Amino acid sequence: MTCANCVATVERTLRKQPGVEEVGVNYASERASVRFDPALVTLEDMAAAVERAGYGVVLADEGELEDAEAMARAAEIADQARKFWTGAALAGPLFVLSMSRDFGLLGAWAHAPWVNWLMFALATPVQFYVGWDYYVGSWKALRNGAANMDVLVALGSTVAYLYSVVTATALTLGSTAAGEHVYFETAALIITLIKLGKLLEVKAKGETGSAIRELMELSPATARRVGSDGGEEVVPIEEVEVGDVLIVRPGDRVPVDGVVLDGRSTIDESMLTGESVPVEKAPGDDVVGATVNRTGAFRMRAERVGSDTALAQVVRMVREAQGSKAPIQRLADRVAAVFVPVVIGLALLTFGIWWLVVDAGVTAALLRLVAVLVIACPCALGLATPTAVMAGTGRAARRGVLFRSSEALERARDIRVVVLDKTGTITRGEPAVLGIELGDLPESELLRLAASAERRSEHPLAEAVVREAEARGIALLEPTAFEAVPGRGVRAEVDGRAVVIGTRALLAAELGDDRWEPAWNERARVVEDRAQTPLWVAVDGVVQGIVGAADAVKEGSAEAVAALRAEGLRVVMLTGDNERVAHAIAGQVGIDEIRAEVLPGAKADAIRAIQAEVDGAVAMVGDGINDAPALAIADVGIAIGTGTDVAMETADVVLMRGDLRVVPEALALSRRTMKTIEQNLFWAFFYNAALIPVAAGALYSLTFLPMMLRALHPVLAALAMAFSSVSVVGNSLRLRRAPL
């Protein structure tokens, strides 16, 4: 593909296929993403349709896709380089000869007819070998009822070349009716300079997609596997299966995702999470494939291999995001659809004005026509958005931020409110029991009954109670009846006794408000004043105690909230905890606005209410499990992962580490990427809006300017066109290194 019109042609061709529901073609990555019904159409059918439209297609398995793409891009770079250097070798001497003759640096012999045919001999290979791609592309485009960049280049250079052939023939026959000057060097330089721009563009486009290649290269090629005889063998990574026992030595990359069986070490997970501090690993801990083992050796069991590993999922998500089309691209697509026919019309109008109105002669009119055709090639327009999206999402992936689509990347720029879940987001999600208010039962008995009732619950507070009992050596019983009340607590039967543990609202519903002494309410407030969550415990219908549990605030949470507020964003904490505990936690991190005692099912309603209050997008940041409905309802759902949990389908953005400071980084990257896209689109539009009139001769009356600028020479037009594409890609590449 050579420009945005080619993208439109491929998309239109694919949409015509039966069973195709959605198509996205990315000019920068040269990939097509298609949602289709395999019962109605196959990949081979679609590839054949695209090939009939005149474009080549590479089909490869997912694991081979990067290699196939690298080979195709290397072949394209080699082809473009070969043709450029051929053009330079012929057009260079041709340009020197022509300019030397024009400036009188050569003798009278330079004006002999045979010199024109020498120029013809130098220009013809450039026209029909170096520039052959443009003729082929033009024919394919016109055959499909479209017009692309190739049409403009082929038309502009051919006009200059054929005019020169006619003029050289007439001069040889002794006639000056067609003029006295040939423009073979103009045609040759147009093609050569545009070929140079294409070569630089192809190389630069490869750089924008380097993030995926860098991620793929992190995976080790081999693994040390423990054989059936207990010995160690080195096997290709493709042969590792789930359940295999692997040995990881210091300095090795972890082969696949798994769990540590024995041994201790520290693992550098920065390639996946962006976190530079190594993480300690012990038996029972998860390890992620492609991370680096820093210190000790350990044995691990393979749990996820091949396309199921966290690295493979990250690559898949980055690839999907880079292949998606941002909404802002629609403007460029609409312009590109009519751009080339409009330019051809303007070029013909320019020719007519200069020839018939200005009466400047056919030679001057042809030069203006060629200049308009060449300078207006819409390459920059097609590159403006996808190159920035690829560079931005690649940079984000290196920081442990995965945007699931370019639409999410664009929406994140418009966020005005950030809603933060408390447990597991602001806090660590690992609360601990810090105190117990007792009734008639001894503390050990109360804890035995409460922990036994909580054994089947997965709530972090329930796990805290169980951990506390086990730490004290209390033997727990299996509840004979168990019922979880979402967001409130549990009911269970333990050792023949009815146990209810949870919020005050749950006990009020179970017992009635008049079933306990007012002193219990006061004791609960004391627990809350200590920033602890009170877990009320009733046994056989009588309140017997309150367990106070607290969850420590994560390092960096206060810093993240301060950074968000510094950007002018409204920050809201959403929690199922009670008001007093919520205010205590919010005070530690600097949040003023709190929505407390919100049940999991009501979090989505809370997001809707906030959306109705604000003019702009609302982001929800949560752990991706309890918060799934709220993440789905929010304009931008941001799920906090753990390095292994990356397939959070309800989230638009996945953070690979649980540090809230990544949230302002992600939003800053979104704003910077969208700013880059807007810059690219502005310059792409401004370039054509400003230079097409110049090419048409709008500055001709400004006599203080050099003649080549007043009447923009087609060679300068070709140079400007080539520069526009390279400048757009170069601007996008700045995202790879720009500070956040």
XYZ file of C-alpha atoms in Angstrom:
740
model
C 0.000 0.000 0.000
C 1.286 3.454 -0.844
C -1.205 5.873 0.745
C -4.505 6.274 2.585
C -6.464 5.594 -0.624
C -4.906 2.131 -0.810
C -6.159 1.478 2.720
C -9.669 2.486 1.669
C -9.490 0.178 -1.358
C -8.408 -2.842 0.696
C -11.069 -2.161 3.328
C -13.760 -1.800 0.662
C -12.641 -5.043 -0.995
C -12.779 -6.980 2.270
C -16.173 -5.568 3.282
C -17.662 -6.909 0.053
C -16.873 -10.484 1.100
C -19.779 -12.522 2.520
C -19.628 -12.942 6.287
C -17.276 -10.006 6.896
C -18.640 -7.846 9.714
C -15.840 -5.423 10.541
C -12.584 -4.410 8.823
C -9.657 -2.281 9.931
C -6.566 -1.790 7.769
C -3.513 -0.071 9.231
C -1.298 1.714 6.706
C 1.701 1.977 9.043
C 1.767 -1.681 10.154
C 0.332 -2.963 6.835
C -1.970 -5.318 8.729
C -5.661 -6.030 8.215
C -7.863 -6.912 11.196
C -11.100 -8.602 10.144
C -14.079 -9.841 12.151
C -15.828 -12.483 10.039
C -17.995 -15.591 10.048
C -15.723 -18.533 9.099
C -18.791 -20.466 7.943
C -19.273 -17.948 5.125
C -15.747 -16.887 4.193
C -12.206 -18.126 4.840
C -8.897 -16.348 5.250
C -7.857 -17.719 1.873
C -11.008 -16.270 0.226
C -10.293 -12.842 1.677
C -6.634 -12.971 0.713
C -7.580 -13.902 -2.845
C -9.993 -10.964 -3.033
C -7.303 -8.556 -1.849
C -4.846 -9.989 -4.361
C -7.401 -9.553 -7.166
C -7.576 -5.910 -6.109
C -3.860 -5.685 -6.798
C -2.240 -6.053 -3.392
C -0.026 -8.778 -1.951
C -1.063 -10.700 1.163
C 1.040 -12.657 3.663
C -0.866 -15.326 5.599
C 0.967 -16.855 8.548
C 0.252 -18.555 11.861
C 0.320 -16.222 14.847
C 3.688 -17.497 16.032
C 5.187 -16.999 12.563
C 3.577 -13.641 11.867
C 6.418 -11.496 13.165
C 9.018 -13.453 11.191
C 6.911 -13.239 8.033
C 6.426 -9.517 8.510
C 10.138 -8.949 9.159
C 11.036 -10.858 5.990
C 8.491 -8.927 3.926
C 9.684 -5.591 5.274
C 13.344 -6.479 4.707
C 12.527 -7.453 1.111
C 10.666 -4.174 0.606
C 13.526 -2.115 2.032
C 15.999 -3.939 -0.218
C 13.791 -3.356 -3.276
C 13.271 0.335 -2.507
C 16.988 0.827 -1.815
C 18.005 -0.886 -5.051
C 15.648 1.242 -7.108
C 16.584 4.469 -5.338
C 20.302 3.957 -5.903
C 19.648 3.055 -9.532
C 17.655 6.251 -9.902
C 20.338 8.314 -8.163
C 23.074 6.843 -10.379
C 21.185 7.890 -13.531
C 19.297 11.013 -12.413
C 22.400 12.562 -10.800
C 24.453 12.889 -14.000
C 21.291 13.825 -15.891
C 20.600 16.693 -13.464
C 24.217 17.942 -13.634
C 24.174 17.851 -17.441
C 20.864 19.686 -17.665
C 21.748 22.386 -15.145
C 25.206 22.921 -16.655
C 23.629 23.429 -20.070
C 20.988 25.816 -18.684
C 23.597 27.970 -16.937
C 25.927 28.060 -19.945
C 28.708 26.111 -18.296
C 29.141 23.888 -21.348
C 30.005 24.777 -24.912
C 27.648 25.087 -27.867
C 27.796 21.320 -28.329
C 25.512 20.941 -25.293
C 22.583 22.258 -27.354
C 23.028 19.702 -30.113
C 20.023 17.352 -30.619
C 22.045 14.268 -29.683
C 22.471 15.627 -26.123
C 18.685 15.474 -25.706
C 18.772 11.808 -26.698
C 21.580 11.182 -24.200
C 19.266 12.616 -21.549
C 16.506 10.361 -22.891
C 18.795 7.352 -22.477
C 19.534 8.273 -18.857
C 15.917 9.110 -17.983
C 14.157 6.126 -19.564
C 15.425 3.425 -17.122
C 14.454 5.700 -14.235
C 10.989 6.236 -15.713
C 10.181 2.614 -16.449
C 12.331 0.622 -13.999
C 12.658 2.788 -10.909
C 9.146 4.185 -11.421
C 7.476 0.979 -12.606
C 5.826 0.452 -9.193
C 3.836 3.647 -9.724
C 2.473 2.479 -13.059
C 1.470 -0.887 -11.628
C -0.124 0.771 -8.596
C -1.977 3.261 -10.785
C -3.410 0.535 -12.994
C -4.599 -1.479 -10.001
C -6.148 1.558 -8.355
C -7.972 2.726 -11.476
C -9.153 -0.817 -12.181
C -10.774 -0.785 -8.722
C -12.436 2.564 -9.354
C -10.074 4.469 -7.062
C -7.154 6.855 -7.395
C -4.128 6.817 -5.108
C -0.691 8.350 -4.728
C 0.649 6.181 -7.549
C -1.741 7.848 -9.971
C -0.411 11.303 -9.093
C 3.266 10.279 -9.322
C 2.821 8.311 -12.541
C 0.730 11.042 -14.139
C 3.072 13.875 -13.129
C 6.324 12.192 -14.138
C 4.873 10.778 -17.366
C 3.652 14.214 -18.493
C 7.169 15.633 -18.024
C 8.784 12.618 -19.711
C 6.452 12.444 -22.746
C 6.594 16.198 -23.266
C 10.398 15.914 -23.327
C 10.254 13.061 -25.858
C 7.988 15.094 -28.143
C 10.209 18.173 -27.795
C 13.429 16.194 -28.440
C 11.885 14.622 -31.552
C 10.747 18.011 -32.865
C 14.154 19.594 -32.253
C 15.871 16.735 -34.034
C 13.610 17.400 -37.034
C 14.512 21.098 -36.862
C 11.210 22.359 -35.392
C 10.765 24.457 -32.225
C 6.979 24.193 -32.256
C 7.008 22.072 -29.078
C 9.548 24.312 -27.322
C 13.307 24.366 -26.986
C 13.810 22.803 -23.560
C 13.423 19.191 -22.447
C 12.581 18.125 -18.885
C 13.954 14.595 -18.713
C 15.828 15.509 -15.500
C 12.569 16.690 -13.942
C 10.801 13.384 -14.568
C 13.817 11.375 -13.356
C 14.350 13.456 -10.213
C 10.647 13.341 -9.301
C 10.698 9.536 -9.289
C 14.100 9.296 -7.575
C 13.260 11.747 -4.794
C 9.885 10.138 -4.147
C 11.621 6.758 -4.076
C 14.033 8.171 -1.478
C 11.079 9.329 0.608
C 9.480 5.890 0.287
C 12.700 4.187 1.380
C 12.981 6.397 4.463
C 9.271 5.921 5.175
C 9.504 2.123 5.036
C 12.475 2.117 7.406
C 10.747 4.518 9.801
C 7.488 2.531 9.768
C 9.479 -0.480 10.878
C 10.711 1.509 13.876
C 7.170 2.433 14.989
C 6.282 -1.243 15.305
C 9.460 -2.267 17.108
C 7.703 -2.764 20.459
C 6.196 -6.100 19.439
C 9.485 -7.363 18.035
C 11.308 -6.361 21.209
C 8.728 -8.203 23.319
C 8.915 -11.304 21.145
C 12.706 -11.355 21.397
C 12.476 -11.544 25.198
C 11.206 -15.111 25.124
C 14.098 -17.585 25.576
C 14.696 -20.100 22.805
C 15.345 -23.060 25.137
C 14.490 -24.354 28.607
C 16.203 -26.694 31.086
C 13.729 -29.504 31.738
C 13.937 -32.249 34.347
C 13.645 -35.555 32.492
C 11.817 -38.682 33.576
C 15.099 -40.070 34.922
C 15.674 -36.969 37.040
C 18.384 -35.645 34.745
C 18.489 -32.217 33.159
C 17.967 -31.690 29.425
C 17.938 -28.562 27.270
C 14.883 -28.487 24.997
C 13.434 -25.937 22.550
C 10.866 -23.701 24.235
C 8.195 -25.049 21.840
C 8.553 -28.517 23.407
C 7.759 -27.378 26.958
C 4.375 -28.684 28.094
C 2.102 -27.863 31.004
C 3.248 -29.796 34.065
C 6.915 -30.013 33.051
C 9.426 -29.309 35.820
C 12.009 -26.743 34.746
C 15.254 -25.497 36.268
C 16.045 -21.783 36.201
C 19.577 -20.659 37.030
C 20.841 -17.168 37.928
C 20.896 -14.954 34.835
C 18.420 -17.141 32.928
C 15.137 -15.876 31.592
C 12.164 -17.755 33.020
C 11.055 -20.026 30.129
C 7.261 -19.989 30.599
C 4.651 -18.999 33.174
C 4.560 -21.242 36.204
C 4.923 -21.666 39.946
C 8.072 -22.066 42.053
C 8.431 -25.572 43.511
C 11.614 -25.118 45.516
C 14.410 -22.592 45.835
C 14.356 -18.821 46.327
C 15.376 -15.955 44.086
C 14.664 -12.397 42.989
C 13.092 -11.835 39.586
C 13.385 -8.733 37.411
C 9.865 -8.309 35.981
C 10.491 -4.878 34.431
C 10.024 -6.178 30.867
C 6.393 -6.950 31.697
C 5.397 -4.539 34.440
C 7.781 -1.624 33.974
C 8.734 -2.006 37.645
C 12.507 -1.827 38.039
C 12.717 -3.267 41.586
C 13.280 -7.066 41.538
C 10.578 -9.189 43.185
C 11.422 -11.916 45.703
C 10.119 -15.382 44.855
C 9.672 -18.394 47.149
C 7.979 -21.801 46.815
C 4.341 -21.349 45.815
C 4.891 -17.970 44.116
C 3.991 -17.378 40.473
C 6.724 -16.569 37.954
C 6.214 -15.104 34.500
C 7.893 -16.250 31.319
C 10.642 -13.998 29.818
C 11.373 -12.287 33.155
C 15.000 -12.407 34.339
C 16.182 -14.514 37.275
C 18.704 -12.368 39.150
C 20.100 -14.324 42.098
C 19.263 -17.864 43.242
C 18.370 -20.988 41.296
C 14.949 -22.625 41.590
C 12.759 -25.335 40.149
C 9.363 -24.467 38.718
C 6.331 -26.232 37.265
C 5.100 -24.984 33.873
C 1.500 -23.756 34.123
C 0.990 -21.773 30.883
C 2.958 -22.296 27.673
C 2.916 -21.079 24.078
C 0.123 -18.644 23.265
C -1.267 -18.891 26.826
C 1.676 -17.166 28.526
C 1.410 -13.631 29.854
C 3.984 -12.455 27.306
C 1.956 -13.916 24.430
C -1.176 -12.210 25.738
C 0.661 -8.898 26.015
C 1.931 -9.220 22.437
C -1.586 -10.067 21.252
C -3.114 -7.062 23.023
C -0.464 -4.652 21.728
C -0.881 -6.028 18.211
C -4.664 -5.605 18.376
C -4.333 -2.055 19.680
C -1.856 -1.121 16.976
C -4.052 -2.653 14.296
C -7.210 -0.838 15.422
C -8.337 2.475 13.982
C -8.743 5.535 16.194
C -11.950 7.567 15.701
C -9.869 10.610 14.790
C -8.646 8.688 11.710
C -12.131 8.908 10.176
C -11.541 12.530 9.192
C -8.390 11.612 7.276
C -10.219 8.687 5.637
C -13.034 10.930 4.418
C -10.553 13.436 2.996
C -8.428 10.735 1.356
C -11.473 9.260 -0.387
C -11.900 12.394 -2.537
C -8.432 13.874 -2.342
C -6.766 12.454 -5.473
C -9.644 13.202 -7.891
C -9.810 16.748 -6.512
C -6.042 17.202 -6.975
C -6.219 15.963 -10.561
C -9.004 18.467 -11.186
C -6.947 21.288 -9.629
C -3.927 20.299 -11.720
C -5.968 20.453 -14.945
C -7.467 23.779 -13.858
C -3.968 25.111 -13.171
C -2.817 23.973 -16.614
C -5.776 25.681 -18.269
C -5.269 28.967 -16.422
C -1.554 29.174 -17.204
C -2.001 28.169 -20.827
C -5.230 29.880 -21.829
C -5.682 32.730 -19.328
C -2.150 33.781 -18.394
C -0.910 32.767 -21.876
C 2.393 31.586 -20.413
C 2.788 28.866 -23.017
C 2.352 25.131 -22.919
C 5.743 24.508 -21.286
C 5.077 26.696 -18.230
C 1.529 25.325 -17.968
C 2.794 21.727 -18.007
C 5.366 22.457 -15.301
C 2.619 23.874 -13.068
C 0.431 20.826 -13.720
C 3.269 18.448 -12.848
C 4.165 20.400 -9.697
C 0.563 20.285 -8.421
C 0.257 16.552 -9.100
C 3.540 15.680 -7.404
C 3.309 17.866 -4.308
C -0.174 16.679 -3.357
C 0.533 12.971 -2.811
C -1.447 12.019 0.350
C 1.161 9.780 2.022
C 1.446 11.941 5.139
C -2.326 11.847 5.573
C -2.348 8.052 5.732
C 0.599 7.885 8.116
C -0.480 10.601 10.565
C -2.644 8.500 12.895
C -1.399 4.869 12.701
C 2.283 5.688 13.202
C 1.502 7.674 16.349
C -0.818 4.941 17.678
C 1.827 2.267 17.078
C 4.574 4.305 18.739
C 2.319 5.330 21.649
C 0.956 1.865 22.436
C 4.446 0.400 22.080
C 5.827 2.914 24.553
C 2.942 2.170 26.912
C 3.611 -1.583 26.748
C 7.213 -1.000 27.817
C 5.857 0.829 30.873
C 3.454 -1.991 31.764
C 0.368 -0.230 30.338
C -1.714 -2.129 27.780
C -4.277 -0.181 25.759
C -6.704 -2.689 24.276
C -7.553 -0.440 21.305
C -6.627 2.893 19.781
C -10.167 4.037 20.614
C -9.381 3.564 24.310
C -6.150 5.497 23.783
C -8.130 8.376 22.313
C -10.909 8.330 24.941
C -8.380 8.408 27.771
C -7.327 11.859 26.588
C -10.811 13.218 27.464
C -11.012 11.865 31.034
C -12.254 14.429 33.570
C -13.072 12.163 36.529
C -11.062 9.209 37.859
C -12.982 6.838 40.132
C -10.762 4.627 42.288
C -11.864 1.406 43.927
C -10.468 1.147 47.464
C -9.609 -2.478 48.217
C -6.802 -3.766 46.022
C -6.484 -0.462 44.200
C -5.742 2.274 46.729
C -4.953 -0.303 49.406
C -2.970 -3.523 49.135
C -6.040 -5.756 49.205
C -4.473 -7.834 51.998
C -6.117 -6.642 55.215
C -5.035 -7.942 58.596
C -6.881 -8.359 61.889
C -5.673 -5.606 64.227
C -8.082 -5.924 67.135
C -11.121 -7.746 68.537
C -13.919 -6.337 70.682
C -15.279 -9.195 72.810
C -18.667 -10.094 74.234
C -19.343 -13.181 76.348
C -17.227 -15.641 74.354
C -13.466 -16.031 74.856
C -11.358 -14.500 72.099
C -10.051 -17.835 70.813
C -13.577 -19.282 70.597
C -14.953 -16.202 68.855
C -12.095 -16.296 66.366
C -12.534 -20.071 65.842
C -16.216 -19.694 64.963
C -15.709 -16.575 62.825
C -12.760 -17.976 60.864
C -14.499 -21.334 60.331
C -17.536 -19.499 58.918
C -15.294 -17.423 56.625
C -13.288 -20.377 55.252
C -15.344 -20.624 52.069
C -15.424 -16.888 51.393
C -13.004 -15.295 48.919
C -13.391 -11.764 50.267
C -10.079 -10.184 51.406
C -11.526 -9.432 54.864
C -12.616 -13.044 55.254
C -9.144 -14.226 54.301
C -7.679 -11.873 56.915
C -9.799 -13.483 59.659
C -8.761 -16.984 58.538
C -5.071 -16.003 58.419
C -5.272 -14.563 61.944
C -6.818 -17.770 63.336
C -4.266 -19.967 61.595
C -1.418 -17.755 62.824
C -2.630 -18.354 66.393
C -2.737 -22.114 65.839
C -6.516 -22.342 66.183
C -7.961 -25.491 64.594
C -10.750 -24.554 62.190
C -13.859 -26.524 61.335
C -15.596 -26.988 57.995
C -18.971 -25.169 58.046
C -21.911 -27.516 57.490
C -23.951 -24.729 55.906
C -22.672 -21.648 54.143
C -24.225 -18.681 52.350
C -22.424 -15.567 51.105
C -24.336 -12.276 51.053
C -22.544 -10.163 48.397
C -21.066 -6.989 49.830
C -22.315 -7.727 53.356
C -20.888 -10.968 54.792
C -21.714 -14.640 55.307
C -24.102 -16.933 57.150
C -22.858 -20.350 58.232
C -23.380 -23.194 60.663
C -20.243 -24.144 62.571
C -20.125 -26.929 65.150
C -23.919 -26.821 65.405
C -24.022 -23.055 66.024
C -25.486 -20.399 63.723
C -22.801 -17.839 62.882
C -23.339 -14.541 61.032
C -20.316 -12.349 60.305
C -20.231 -9.161 58.239
C -21.535 -5.599 58.216
C -23.839 -3.982 60.730
C -26.521 -3.892 58.004
C -26.342 -7.693 57.663
C -26.744 -8.244 61.390
C -29.574 -5.708 61.547
C -31.365 -7.628 58.823
C -30.743 -10.917 60.609
C -31.366 -9.906 64.221
C -33.161 -6.566 64.169
C -31.698 -3.315 65.533
C -33.061 -3.991 69.013
C -31.119 -7.228 69.490
C -27.910 -5.683 70.833
C -26.894 -3.137 73.414
C -26.174 0.468 72.289
C -22.659 -0.019 73.642
C -21.872 -2.232 70.644
C -22.513 0.700 68.281
C -20.114 2.843 70.300
C -17.471 0.117 70.260
C -17.870 -0.183 66.459
C -17.268 3.574 66.087
C -14.034 3.234 68.088
C -12.902 0.512 65.663
C -13.782 2.746 62.686
C -11.938 5.713 64.207
C -8.828 3.551 64.089
C -9.349 3.238 60.260
C -10.344 -0.403 60.720
C -13.311 -2.130 59.133
C -15.615 -3.626 61.792
C -16.756 -7.200 61.140
C -19.735 -7.879 63.375
C -20.003 -11.459 64.685
C -23.276 -12.958 65.920
C -23.535 -16.466 67.321
C -26.935 -18.109 67.762
C -28.678 -14.763 67.268
C -26.578 -12.806 69.785
C -23.823 -10.275 69.019
C -20.638 -11.718 70.473
C -17.905 -9.474 69.128
C -16.452 -7.130 66.517
C -13.314 -8.017 64.588
C -11.354 -4.942 63.467
C -9.480 -5.434 60.178
C -7.463 -2.862 58.274
C -5.920 -2.777 54.822
C -2.661 -0.852 54.428
C -2.509 1.891 51.811
C -0.245 1.003 48.878
C 3.002 2.841 48.477
C 2.508 5.514 45.836
C -1.282 5.837 46.173
C -1.108 9.309 47.735
C 1.451 10.370 45.131
C -0.795 9.107 42.320
C -3.834 10.961 43.653
C -1.776 14.155 43.946
C -0.581 13.741 40.338
C -4.134 13.233 39.076
C -5.411 16.279 40.942
C -2.475 18.339 39.686
C -3.747 17.619 36.159
C -7.099 19.133 37.125
C -8.882 15.778 37.368
C -11.633 15.064 39.857
C -10.774 11.981 41.954
C -13.498 9.897 43.619
C -13.087 6.868 45.904
C -15.703 4.140 45.512
C -15.940 1.469 48.203
C -18.263 -0.960 49.884
C -16.766 -0.002 53.243
C -18.615 2.222 55.704
C -18.305 6.022 55.741
C -15.973 6.314 58.719
C -13.407 3.814 57.426
C -13.680 5.225 53.913
C -12.984 8.759 55.171
C -10.009 7.531 57.185
C -8.428 5.856 54.124
C -9.318 8.769 51.833
C -7.677 11.189 54.239
C -4.417 9.252 54.037
C -4.224 9.590 50.240
C -5.739 13.041 49.757
C -9.173 12.204 48.319
C -12.036 14.535 49.249
C -14.950 12.883 47.451
C -16.131 9.472 48.657
C -18.927 7.106 47.666
C -19.080 4.574 50.530
C -21.192 1.507 51.371
C -21.674 0.795 47.657
C -22.403 -2.881 47.014
C -20.546 -4.549 44.099
C -23.680 -4.654 41.978
C -24.352 -0.955 42.591
C -20.899 0.253 41.512
C -22.020 0.434 37.881
C -24.957 2.637 38.950
C -22.538 4.887 40.839
C -20.440 5.293 37.670
C -23.580 6.169 35.684
C -24.476 8.806 38.256
C -21.041 10.397 38.028
C -21.183 10.316 34.203
C -24.454 12.256 34.376
C -22.780 14.930 36.502
C -19.746 15.700 34.339
C -18.965 16.983 30.877
C -16.256 14.593 29.781
C -15.139 11.012 30.177
C -15.153 9.050 33.451
C -12.483 6.445 34.162
C -12.921 3.606 36.628
C -9.813 2.029 38.154
C -10.362 -1.347 39.794
C -8.990 -4.852 40.226
C -10.859 -6.296 37.261
C -12.818 -8.915 39.236
C -15.464 -7.447 41.581
C -15.364 -4.238 39.588
C -16.083 -5.772 36.169
C -19.556 -4.164 35.717
C -18.222 -0.730 36.701
C -15.198 -1.127 34.421
C -17.509 -1.974 31.534
C -19.851 0.993 32.174
C -17.065 3.582 32.543
C -15.931 5.511 29.485
C -12.467 4.093 30.157
C -12.131 1.021 32.364
C -8.636 0.623 33.840
C -7.897 -2.760 35.410
C -4.934 -3.309 37.706
C -3.227 -6.598 36.895
C -0.533 -8.594 38.588
C 1.839 -9.388 35.743
C 0.099 -12.681 35.010
C -3.532 -11.554 34.902
C -3.624 -9.618 31.623
C -6.751 -10.971 29.947
C -9.269 -8.680 31.650
C -11.967 -8.550 29.024
C -14.062 -5.783 30.597
C -11.210 -3.268 30.840
C -10.091 -0.845 28.128
C -6.667 -0.463 29.730
C -4.726 -3.052 31.733
C -1.976 -2.009 34.156
C 0.560 -4.770 34.596
C 1.538 -3.760 38.111
C -0.544 -2.697 41.078
C 1.030 0.745 41.479
C -1.498 3.557 41.130
C 1.257 5.890 39.922
C 0.955 4.159 36.565
C -2.529 5.670 36.089
C -1.363 9.296 35.612
C 1.436 7.932 33.398
C -1.110 6.164 31.197
C -3.276 9.275 30.918
C -0.238 11.437 30.156
C 0.799 9.023 27.407
C -2.699 9.149 25.940
C -2.637 12.956 25.869
C 0.833 13.027 24.323
C -0.127 10.470 21.662
C -3.287 12.370 20.717
C -1.321 15.611 20.603
C 1.131 13.944 18.224
C -1.724 12.704 16.021
C -3.230 16.183 15.912
C 0.174 17.656 15.015
C 0.590 15.079 12.258
C -2.875 15.701 10.831
C -2.416 19.478 11.028
C 0.855 19.385 9.138
C -0.498 16.878 6.612
C -3.499 19.112 5.894
C -1.546 22.365 6.168
C 1.170 21.053 3.887
C -1.307 20.404 1.072
C -3.412 23.489 1.754
C -0.308 25.713 1.647
C 1.807 24.105 -1.051
C -0.786 23.188 -3.679
C -1.468 26.911 -4.320
C 2.307 27.546 -4.373
C 2.756 24.721 -6.883
C -0.068 26.231 -8.936
C 1.834 29.563 -9.094
C 0.144 31.644 -6.388
C 3.498 33.319 -5.531
C 4.459 34.085 -9.121
C 3.925 37.834 -8.723
C 6.329 38.041 -5.747
C 9.401 39.056 -7.739
C 11.679 39.214 -4.685
C 11.527 35.392 -4.412
C 13.770 33.080 -6.470
C 12.079 31.860 -9.631
C 12.113 28.199 -8.504
C 9.932 29.192 -5.520
C 7.731 31.722 -7.321
C 6.864 29.054 -9.859
C 7.574 25.985 -7.723
C 9.657 23.610 -9.768
C 8.381 19.997 -9.882
C 11.718 18.785 -8.471
C 11.210 20.900 -5.353
C 7.639 19.629 -5.192
C 8.906 16.025 -5.187
C 11.433 16.844 -2.472
C 8.741 18.498 -0.339
C 6.365 15.561 -0.793
C 9.012 13.059 0.279
C 9.914 15.194 3.303
C 6.285 15.436 4.458
C 5.925 11.655 4.937
C 9.271 11.276 6.689
C 8.531 14.222 9.006
C 5.190 12.728 10.082
C 6.770 9.359 10.918
C 9.683 11.089 12.642
C 7.293 13.107 14.794
C 5.510 9.900 15.825
C 8.793 8.207 16.698
C 9.447 10.927 19.280
C 6.809 9.198 21.423
C 9.213 6.316 22.008
C 11.556 8.542 24.006
C 9.447 11.483 25.162
C 9.212 11.988 28.959
C 5.785 11.400 30.534
